[in-house]
């Protein structure tokens, strides 16, 4: 429960309320991580928040943080050079290795693109191991879209489709309008050889998973990333329980066959 | 002395055991009467034990009553459990001070005491084992708990006087103590007031070796067996555990949850008195000048609204959802997580519930089929 000291090496504002912090170790670095895992970020005297790792550059760990409460506000207020505490990495990873040899469909909603980004980077680095890669991204408004430049680079890779939609258009938006699952019409898939990855609000993931299973993708071949209140991240504080699952340890990434019954009970 | 050895000591011998433990540097913690209840606190001699007291327990009821003998352990369990020593309500995790543009994390203070627990019941030994599974037998063992647990000396006692809320027999945890102790007593009241002592560890053997004792006779052993058998036959309650995890998993929408939610006050008493409830939260404290910060772990309860808060609102906003979480975890999903029940049958949650909610009755009600709303649409609100 004692964190390791890291320093903010880089800070980049992504959206009005969202920053990507590049964190470098002051002491011994944390253990190696995998896409889908998260760290606990501790702001001096304020508290700790669970944030997915959104990438890395050399020794620098990237965390893309949206300011929603006291903890994330304190983290987002850190300036370059300032220190914070880190524990991790915790939790399960996206099953990118298991998806080799298949087509891949990725559905991301809002900040949900951040935990998926390192998985997408991994897929593209290992491009030959996968069939078609469809990346479907939704946000509320055009100005809420994350990683826009990087998405256009992804779209330049052979056999990679990046489709973007917004719930509500603003002036100057000429792209698609609608929920992210409406982009599924643009994807040609053979459900039996697809691995799906979805991350976003829980209701969005339910519809994303349904859109995939409707197209013949097995629930066991769909990964979703769940979110619950977390205090310890080591399955001892009890907060993140969802049925028998400790989301911090058994998740956050679960296959949909496991997650669906848990997500379908109100207040579970 | 070998484990499993049986000897007999008298009350003076038990005093000597406590003295020996204190000489070895243990804080000796045992039951004592305070504020109309039997609670756990530091004791130095048998004179501080609840001599001649029993407890009258039922759903929402707890009263101390006089016994007609001078038994030292003639009662069931009170509101305290050993978790308040092993997994205390508040524990400092670390302390940090500002240092230029950064901060320095300071060593956590050493866990304070070596505890010797006097009078640990079978259900409580089981409960300590349950918390061990969560906090020690983990990929990330809890530091403070592991140290205190590793150093603790457990002087157990067979239960001879189960309470009205007890159901350890249903849970297979008692009333007799079978393993996991350093020394175990059975209090024998017929004839001379004495204790049959069993040795469960080398540490226990060493302590007993320093105390005046005699060999156990066949009569001592027979009476000890009788004490435990009679206690087992006088359980206040029964919980039908047959297929319980499946029953709960298949009845998450049973109308009984609405019924219990109308009674439950979400006061958290059940989780505070429960010897296995382990949930905790963390809290940051800073000095007024902002130069130092402490991070504390504190008990938390799944009955609070904040427990499941996500993005500013709770996942389990209703009492129904929170009671269901507690009961289905305790008796159901705990099996999938840790391979055992989270309930040891001590009955505290029943006794200390201010409105007398009885989990054995709730489970019995869940076993009865719920009203099928679709069968009688007029009854649907």
XYZ file of C-alpha atoms in Angstrom:
649
model
C 0.000 0.000 0.000
C 3.089 2.248 -0.035
C 3.616 3.982 -3.382
C 6.763 4.514 -5.410
C 7.733 8.090 -6.256
C 7.329 9.219 -9.858
C 7.761 12.633 -11.402
C 5.665 14.333 -14.082
C 8.070 14.408 -17.036
C 5.578 15.527 -19.673
C 2.097 16.972 -19.544
C -0.136 17.345 -22.540
C -3.644 18.721 -22.537
C -5.866 16.482 -24.645
C -9.300 18.025 -24.011
C -10.609 20.845 -21.859
C -10.830 18.473 -18.888
C -8.339 15.764 -19.866
C -4.550 15.593 -19.712
C -1.959 12.934 -20.532
C 0.772 12.805 -17.924
C 4.101 11.184 -18.747
C 5.534 9.836 -15.494
C 9.158 8.879 -14.919
C 10.466 7.034 -11.869
C 12.314 8.879 -9.110
C 13.213 5.613 -7.365
C 13.133 2.029 -8.684
C 10.583 1.814 -11.502
C 7.442 -0.308 -11.174
C 7.301 -3.785 -12.722
C 6.652 -4.049 -16.488
C 3.025 -3.535 -17.509
C 0.637 -4.807 -20.168
C -2.055 -2.917 -22.106
C -5.304 -2.924 -20.131
C -3.633 -2.702 -16.728
C -3.843 0.303 -14.425
C -1.860 2.107 -11.764
C -2.933 3.840 -8.578
C -1.877 7.502 -8.741
C -1.491 9.218 -5.368
C -1.551 13.001 -5.127
C 0.111 14.341 -2.000
C -2.399 14.585 0.823
C -5.442 14.291 -1.443
C -5.893 10.685 -2.371
C -5.368 7.909 -4.828
C -7.102 7.221 -8.126
C -7.082 4.182 -10.400
C -5.971 5.187 -13.907
C -5.352 2.893 -16.867
C -1.974 3.084 -18.516
C -2.511 4.779 -21.880
C 0.941 4.061 -23.292
C 4.633 4.461 -22.612
C 7.541 6.231 -24.202
C 10.952 4.917 -23.118
C 10.840 4.865 -19.297
C 7.890 7.205 -19.187
C 4.467 5.793 -18.331
C 1.512 7.626 -19.890
C -1.754 8.093 -18.044
C -4.632 9.949 -19.638
C -6.718 11.444 -16.855
C -10.090 13.148 -16.989
C -10.813 15.610 -14.207
C -13.988 14.333 -12.521
C -13.423 14.384 -8.754
C -11.022 15.568 -6.051
C -8.435 12.870 -6.755
C -8.303 13.309 -10.527
C -8.428 17.075 -10.110
C -5.290 16.965 -7.929
C -3.532 14.673 -10.407
C -4.498 16.869 -13.370
C -3.230 19.949 -11.516
C 0.310 18.546 -11.230
C 2.865 20.490 -13.244
C 5.876 19.103 -15.061
C 8.567 18.309 -12.508
C 6.130 17.677 -9.661
C 5.992 14.391 -7.828
C 3.283 11.837 -7.223
C 3.074 8.320 -5.832
C 2.453 5.301 -8.016
C 1.445 1.720 -7.230
C 0.971 -0.940 -9.830
C 0.645 -2.255 -12.396
C -2.603 -3.962 -11.403
C -5.262 -6.065 -13.067
C -5.751 -8.063 -16.227
C -4.643 -7.221 -19.769
C -6.354 -7.007 -23.137
C -6.093 -10.402 -24.861
C -4.181 -9.146 -27.879
C -1.982 -12.254 -27.981
C -5.015 -14.548 -27.989
C -6.515 -12.495 -30.842
C -3.631 -13.293 -33.219
C -4.773 -14.712 -36.530
C -8.174 -13.054 -36.273
C -9.799 -9.862 -37.488
C -10.074 -7.304 -34.723
C -12.926 -4.920 -33.974
C -12.326 -2.235 -31.362
C -15.100 -0.062 -29.967
C -14.116 2.897 -27.806
C -16.380 5.437 -26.132
C -15.031 8.722 -24.784
C -12.116 8.329 -22.353
C -12.428 4.569 -23.027
C -10.032 5.054 -25.920
C -7.201 5.728 -23.446
C -6.977 2.202 -21.972
C -7.327 0.781 -25.506
C -4.570 2.904 -27.036
C -1.641 0.730 -25.849
C -3.490 -2.352 -27.134
C -3.977 -0.686 -30.516
C -0.297 0.306 -30.595
C 0.615 -3.292 -29.817
C -1.620 -4.623 -32.606
C -0.083 -2.225 -35.104
C 3.474 -3.094 -34.084
C 2.576 -6.740 -34.708
C 0.458 -5.891 -37.763
C 1.175 -9.140 -39.634
C -0.362 -11.274 -36.917
C -3.872 -9.919 -37.400
C -6.424 -9.705 -40.184
C -8.461 -6.545 -40.688
C -8.403 -4.119 -37.803
C -11.473 -1.915 -37.366
C -11.234 0.873 -34.832
C -14.620 2.442 -34.046
C -14.453 5.519 -31.872
C -17.281 7.566 -30.404
C -17.390 10.741 -28.357
C -20.131 13.076 -27.197
C -18.954 16.027 -29.261
C -16.210 16.540 -31.854
C -14.185 18.484 -29.286
C -14.281 15.435 -26.965
C -12.363 13.210 -29.379
C -9.075 11.952 -27.954
C -5.823 11.277 -29.823
C -7.085 12.708 -33.135
C -3.649 12.981 -34.765
C -2.662 9.514 -33.664
C -5.943 8.099 -34.979
C -5.209 9.507 -38.437
C -1.803 7.784 -38.358
C -3.502 4.502 -37.403
C -5.789 4.911 -40.406
C -2.767 5.029 -42.703
C -1.712 1.488 -41.758
C -2.701 -1.123 -44.331
C -5.915 -2.964 -43.524
C -6.822 -0.648 -40.688
C -10.141 1.206 -40.688
C -10.672 4.018 -38.257
C -14.283 5.161 -38.056
C -15.288 8.064 -35.884
C -18.680 9.241 -34.702
C -20.065 11.830 -32.308
C -23.354 11.853 -30.406
C -23.941 15.529 -31.140
C -22.296 17.400 -33.995
C -21.154 20.971 -33.817
C -20.521 23.365 -36.679
C -17.669 22.242 -38.877
C -18.234 18.520 -38.193
C -18.754 16.652 -41.433
C -18.302 13.167 -40.035
C -20.713 10.544 -38.786
C -23.260 11.333 -36.097
C -24.695 8.616 -33.853
C -23.722 6.187 -31.146
C -20.547 4.174 -31.651
C -22.379 0.934 -32.345
C -23.986 2.541 -35.383
C -20.525 2.356 -36.988
C -20.790 -1.427 -36.988
C -22.728 -1.142 -40.286
C -19.495 0.024 -41.908
C -17.576 -3.068 -40.836
C -17.620 -6.273 -42.801
C -16.872 -9.120 -40.490
C -17.060 -12.857 -40.272
C -18.046 -13.170 -36.637
C -16.422 -16.543 -36.210
C -12.942 -15.121 -36.722
C -13.171 -11.828 -34.871
C -11.864 -10.698 -31.522
C -13.648 -7.678 -30.102
C -12.372 -5.116 -27.620
C -14.695 -2.573 -26.032
C -14.081 0.171 -23.511
C -16.325 3.021 -22.478
C -19.351 3.646 -20.280
C -20.930 0.390 -19.105
C -24.100 0.864 -21.133
C -22.004 1.522 -24.251
C -20.024 -1.674 -23.674
C -23.222 -3.683 -23.307
C -24.455 -2.387 -26.645
C -21.023 -2.834 -28.209
C -20.915 -6.442 -27.060
C -24.451 -6.987 -28.316
C -23.560 -5.527 -31.702
C -20.650 -7.946 -31.903
C -22.574 -11.009 -30.732
C -25.380 -10.106 -33.167
C -22.749 -10.439 -35.882
C -21.734 -13.863 -34.656
C -18.817 -13.024 -32.393
C -18.700 -15.357 -29.411
C -18.986 -13.637 -25.999
C -15.768 -15.397 -25.014
C -14.007 -13.554 -27.875
C -14.989 -10.108 -26.638
C -13.002 -8.159 -24.033
C -14.614 -5.408 -21.999
C -12.979 -3.243 -19.324
C -15.043 -2.651 -16.200
C -14.799 0.130 -13.697
C -15.658 0.111 -9.997
C -14.696 2.085 -6.925
C -11.161 1.023 -5.967
C -9.208 1.815 -2.825
C -6.501 -0.831 -2.512
C -6.159 -2.432 -5.992
C -5.015 -5.676 -4.332
C -8.376 -7.360 -3.615
C -8.382 -6.489 0.080
C -10.563 -3.412 0.504
C -13.702 -4.969 -0.974
C -14.878 -1.887 -2.832
C -14.582 -3.104 -6.413
C -16.515 -6.331 -5.962
C -18.904 -7.210 -8.729
C -20.421 -10.567 -7.864
C -17.502 -12.895 -7.201
C -15.165 -10.648 -9.158
C -12.641 -8.299 -7.656
C -12.480 -5.886 -10.592
C -9.010 -4.696 -9.506
C -7.521 -8.181 -9.604
C -9.714 -10.311 -11.886
C -10.449 -7.331 -14.143
C -10.583 -4.632 -15.246
C -10.520 -6.569 -18.531
C -12.972 -9.463 -18.527
C -14.248 -11.596 -21.336
C -17.869 -10.803 -22.036
C -19.075 -14.323 -21.224
C -17.896 -13.655 -17.665
C -18.877 -10.003 -17.544
C -22.344 -10.158 -19.106
C -24.216 -11.833 -16.221
C -22.548 -9.416 -13.800
C -23.456 -6.383 -15.902
C -27.052 -7.445 -16.372
C -28.058 -7.254 -12.689
C -28.932 -3.792 -11.494
C -26.895 -2.598 -8.478
C -24.705 -5.719 -8.552
C 6.103 -31.530 25.011
C 4.337 -32.855 21.989
C 1.378 -31.212 20.279
C -1.887 -32.803 21.231
C -0.794 -33.332 24.843
C -3.576 -32.941 27.373
C -3.107 -31.667 30.903
C -5.278 -30.131 33.577
C -4.716 -26.789 35.298
C -6.788 -24.891 37.844
C -7.698 -21.191 37.911
C -4.339 -20.354 39.513
C -2.692 -22.237 36.669
C -4.553 -20.109 34.153
C -3.360 -17.019 36.002
C 0.139 -18.369 35.722
C -0.328 -18.918 31.961
C -1.326 -15.263 31.577
C 1.643 -14.153 33.669
C 4.041 -16.286 31.602
C 2.709 -14.745 28.399
C 3.169 -11.245 29.808
C 6.707 -12.084 30.879
C 7.342 -13.135 27.279
C 6.295 -9.654 26.183
C 2.763 -10.338 24.976
C -0.100 -7.922 25.488
C -2.675 -10.305 26.948
C -6.105 -9.478 25.576
C -9.195 -11.193 26.874
C -12.901 -10.875 27.612
C -13.958 -8.562 30.405
C -17.223 -6.929 31.506
C -17.667 -3.296 30.568
C -20.713 -1.135 29.925
C -23.057 -4.074 30.274
C -21.320 -6.219 27.702
C -18.443 -8.658 27.493
C -15.761 -6.938 25.447
C -12.098 -7.587 24.691
C -9.424 -5.543 26.404
C -6.015 -5.942 27.954
C -6.213 -8.145 31.048
C -3.500 -9.115 33.504
C -5.208 -11.837 35.534
C -8.235 -14.136 35.593
C -9.846 -11.750 38.082
C -10.616 -9.461 35.154
C -12.456 -12.175 33.202
C -16.283 -12.156 33.360
C -16.419 -14.614 36.254
C -19.948 -15.853 36.886
C -21.520 -14.003 33.970
C -23.468 -15.308 31.021
C -25.082 -13.442 28.136
C -28.651 -13.628 26.969
C -28.676 -13.110 23.199
C -31.338 -13.028 20.538
C -32.078 -10.981 17.426
C -31.477 -7.371 18.419
C -31.023 -8.343 22.077
C -28.013 -8.656 24.376
C -28.115 -8.757 28.180
C -25.601 -9.930 30.770
C -27.089 -12.346 33.270
C -25.692 -13.943 36.417
C -24.717 -17.602 36.312
C -25.161 -19.858 39.284
C -21.467 -20.768 39.154
C -18.095 -19.042 38.938
C -17.282 -20.020 35.346
C -14.775 -17.742 33.613
C -15.926 -18.529 30.057
C -19.641 -19.208 30.581
C -20.965 -17.000 27.795
C -20.865 -16.741 23.993
C -19.220 -13.932 22.012
C -19.826 -10.216 22.550
C -19.722 -7.235 20.171
C -15.934 -7.287 19.864
C -13.920 -9.690 17.771
C -10.189 -10.194 17.490
C -10.162 -8.401 14.162
C -10.015 -5.114 16.039
C -6.491 -6.095 17.079
C -5.320 -7.978 13.983
C -7.101 -5.763 11.418
C -7.687 -2.617 13.492
C -10.325 0.031 12.685
C -7.543 2.487 11.823
C -4.001 1.777 10.670
C -1.353 4.198 9.479
C -0.096 3.017 6.093
C 2.613 5.595 5.506
C 3.666 9.133 6.225
C 5.050 11.634 3.755
C 6.782 14.984 4.119
C 7.386 17.657 1.518
C 10.971 17.977 0.374
C 11.717 20.828 -2.012
C 9.572 20.291 -5.107
C 8.842 16.696 -4.154
C 8.217 14.554 -1.127
C 9.843 11.815 0.933
C 7.922 8.717 1.965
C 8.818 7.758 5.506
C 9.037 4.312 7.034
C 5.803 3.047 8.423
C 5.960 2.754 12.216
C 6.430 -0.845 13.373
C 3.186 -2.591 14.259
C 2.932 -2.128 17.994
C 2.037 -5.191 19.964
C 2.617 -8.888 20.200
C -0.819 -10.053 21.174
C -1.838 -13.080 23.191
C -5.580 -13.594 22.828
C -7.199 -15.259 25.861
C -10.423 -17.164 25.298
C -10.647 -17.429 21.505
C -13.752 -19.425 20.537
C -13.871 -21.973 17.746
C -15.961 -19.662 15.549
C -13.390 -16.933 16.100
C -10.457 -19.167 15.202
C -12.347 -19.913 12.010
C -12.905 -16.187 11.470
C -9.211 -15.434 11.905
C -8.535 -18.128 9.308
C -11.034 -16.489 6.946
C -9.286 -13.125 7.292
C -5.922 -14.848 6.786
C -7.154 -16.060 3.398
C -8.007 -12.476 2.402
C -5.149 -10.539 3.945
C -2.204 -12.956 4.170
C -2.710 -15.699 1.583
C -2.774 -13.075 -1.140
C -0.450 -12.021 -3.920
C 0.081 -8.850 -1.881
C -0.040 -9.810 1.825
C -1.183 -6.993 4.091
C 1.973 -5.957 5.952
C 0.630 -4.913 9.346
C -1.901 -7.735 9.611
C 0.633 -10.369 8.566
C 3.120 -9.295 11.241
C 0.539 -9.122 14.017
C -1.014 -12.416 12.959
C 2.336 -14.171 12.733
C 3.272 -13.102 16.242
C -0.079 -13.690 17.921
C -0.451 -16.357 20.598
C -3.899 -17.927 20.558
C -5.278 -19.346 23.793
C -8.534 -20.875 22.628
C -11.456 -22.139 24.670
C -14.183 -24.611 23.776
C -17.643 -23.130 23.879
C -19.810 -24.500 26.641
C -22.552 -21.906 26.592
C -23.697 -20.993 23.084
C -25.851 -17.888 22.698
C -29.323 -17.541 21.290
C -27.925 -16.196 18.009
C -25.239 -18.856 17.567
C -25.149 -21.294 14.651
C -21.540 -22.465 14.462
C -22.683 -26.088 14.128
C -24.443 -25.159 10.854
C -21.234 -23.563 9.593
C -19.027 -26.426 10.756
C -16.796 -24.159 12.806
C -17.624 -25.102 16.426
C -18.438 -25.310 19.262
C -15.277 -27.339 19.956
C -11.878 -26.009 18.992
C -10.027 -28.357 16.659
C -6.953 -26.616 15.242
C -5.156 -23.317 14.733
C -4.410 -22.590 18.403
C -1.359 -22.560 20.651
C -3.236 -23.767 23.715
C -6.898 -24.748 23.971
C -8.944 -24.963 27.146
C -12.138 -26.695 28.081
C -13.588 -25.233 31.239
C -14.782 -27.992 33.583
C -17.126 -27.011 36.423
C -18.186 -30.336 37.970
C -16.272 -30.863 41.173
C -13.090 -28.849 41.179
C -13.157 -25.756 38.871
C -10.453 -26.689 36.365
C -9.424 -26.554 32.711
C -8.471 -29.347 30.398
C -5.592 -27.965 28.297
C -4.626 -29.146 24.836
C -1.344 -28.136 23.257
C -1.440 -26.978 19.638
C 2.048 -25.603 19.071
C 5.580 -25.567 20.432
C 4.952 -22.063 21.761
C 1.910 -23.380 23.599
C 3.863 -26.348 24.965
C 6.580 -24.029 26.252
C 4.086 -21.891 28.140
C 2.256 -24.875 29.622
C 5.595 -26.367 30.647
C 6.177 -23.453 33.002
C 2.857 -23.885 34.771
C 1.801 -26.335 37.467
C -0.428 -28.941 35.836
C -1.404 -32.549 36.229
C -2.096 -35.259 33.701
C -5.633 -35.430 32.375
C -7.664 -38.395 33.608
C -10.289 -40.280 31.668
C -12.878 -38.449 33.734
C -11.507 -35.041 32.684
C -11.571 -36.053 29.047
C -15.088 -37.443 29.272
C -16.407 -34.274 30.910
C -14.712 -32.102 28.308
C -16.356 -34.118 25.546
C -19.685 -33.734 27.279
C -19.297 -29.942 27.574
C -18.750 -29.613 23.833
C -21.473 -32.108 22.887
C -24.027 -30.343 25.048
C -23.059 -26.977 23.614
C -23.461 -28.354 20.108
C -26.947 -29.547 20.984
C -28.009 -26.115 22.292
C -27.371 -23.899 19.268
C -29.698 -20.912 19.286
C -30.117 -20.978 15.529
C -29.679 -23.087 12.426
C -28.669 -22.074 8.914
C -29.431 -24.465 6.094
C -26.257 -24.174 3.993
C -27.210 -26.783 1.417
C -26.507 -25.356 -2.043
C -26.472 -21.870 -0.582
C -24.139 -20.094 -3.082
C -26.276 -21.332 -5.995
C -29.515 -20.458 -4.213
C -28.321 -16.891 -3.683
C -26.935 -16.506 -7.210
C -30.251 -17.649 -8.657
C -32.380 -15.386 -6.477
C -30.874 -11.937 -6.967
C -34.321 -10.554 -7.808
C -36.233 -12.406 -5.081
C -38.939 -10.206 -3.478
C -37.465 -10.958 -0.043
C -34.701 -8.404 -0.764
C -37.369 -5.696 -0.870
C -38.808 -6.999 2.367
C -35.526 -6.946 4.258
C -34.701 -3.547 2.757
C -37.797 -2.125 4.461
C -36.333 -3.178 7.828
C -32.583 -2.632 7.335
C -31.310 0.754 8.545
C -27.951 0.400 6.692
C -26.367 1.311 10.046
C -23.305 -0.931 9.346
C -23.495 -2.619 12.784
C -23.470 -6.095 11.232
C -20.283 -5.425 9.285
C -18.551 -3.836 12.287
C -19.264 -6.735 14.647
C -18.656 -9.391 11.993
C -15.298 -11.075 12.652
C -14.695 -11.740 8.943
C -15.860 -8.492 7.292
C -12.569 -7.081 6.028
C -13.539 -4.106 3.883
C -11.555 -0.935 4.349
C -11.103 2.473 2.857
C -8.206 4.909 2.880
C -8.080 8.437 4.143
C -5.463 11.131 3.671
C -4.651 13.570 6.445
C -2.452 16.620 6.006
C -0.995 19.030 8.501
C -2.356 22.576 8.350
C 0.865 23.855 6.752
C 0.556 21.199 4.065
C 4.074 19.915 4.706
C 3.193 16.443 5.965
C 0.595 13.919 4.974
C -0.504 10.603 6.388
C -2.420 7.879 4.689
C -4.683 5.789 6.927
C -6.572 2.611 6.279
C -9.942 2.505 8.038
C -12.743 -0.009 8.290
C -15.458 0.553 5.745
C -18.821 -1.058 5.197
C -20.675 -2.118 2.065
C -23.791 -0.646 3.694
C -22.598 2.934 3.178
C -23.600 4.848 0.072
C -20.043 5.963 -0.613
C -18.725 2.414 -0.668
C -19.660 1.801 -4.294
C -19.386 5.386 -5.519
C -18.361 5.689 -9.115
C -18.212 9.022 -10.961
C -20.053 10.774 -8.154
C -22.950 8.393 -7.591
C -23.211 5.006 -5.906
C -23.615 1.786 -7.872
C -25.663 0.336 -4.995
C -27.946 3.240 -4.201
C -30.750 1.252 -2.595
C -30.824 -0.544 0.745
C -31.959 -3.579 -1.184
C -28.819 -3.531 -3.297
C -26.546 -3.050 -0.327
C -28.089 -5.737 1.912
C -28.096 -8.116 -1.038
C -24.416 -7.403 -1.656
C -23.542 -8.135 1.970
C -25.505 -11.367 2.275
C -24.683 -12.769 -1.159
C -20.999 -12.030 -0.589
C -20.869 -13.427 2.930
C -22.672 -16.670 2.132
C -22.287 -16.999 -1.624
C -19.593 -15.361 -3.706
C -17.063 -15.730 -0.870
C -16.874 -19.389 -1.907
C -15.779 -18.478 -5.435
C -13.277 -15.932 -4.107
C -11.721 -17.855 -1.247
C -13.060 -21.427 -1.358
C -15.060 -21.149 1.848
C -17.974 -19.364 3.448
C -17.444 -15.851 4.747
C -19.732 -16.675 7.676
C -18.569 -18.628 10.738
C -21.927 -18.716 12.537
C -20.991 -16.515 15.512
C -24.362 -14.771 15.398
C -23.045 -11.273 16.126
C -24.783 -9.713 13.103
C -28.109 -11.040 14.429
C -27.628 -9.931 18.037
C -26.280 -6.478 17.240
C -28.714 -5.572 14.460
C -30.816 -2.789 15.987
C -33.904 -4.085 14.209
C -33.108 -7.751 14.708
C -32.569 -8.834 11.119
C -31.602 -12.494 11.278
C -29.614 -13.827 8.347
C -30.712 -17.390 9.077
C -34.331 -16.252 8.714
C -33.513 -14.264 5.562
C -31.938 -17.317 3.955
C -34.894 -19.457 4.973
C -37.197 -16.902 3.311
C -35.076 -16.872 0.157
C -35.509 -20.647 -0.013
C -39.248 -20.148 -0.379
C -40.138 -19.323 -3.960
C -40.774 -15.640 -4.509
C -44.159 -14.502 -5.740
C -44.051 -14.666 -9.503
C -45.204 -11.199 -10.451
C -46.100 -12.203 -13.996
C -48.537 -14.830 -12.685
C -50.708 -12.250 -10.986
C -50.319 -8.934 -12.775
C -52.755 -7.157 -10.458
C -50.243 -7.423 -7.633
C -47.510 -5.635 -9.548
C -47.100 -2.108 -8.330
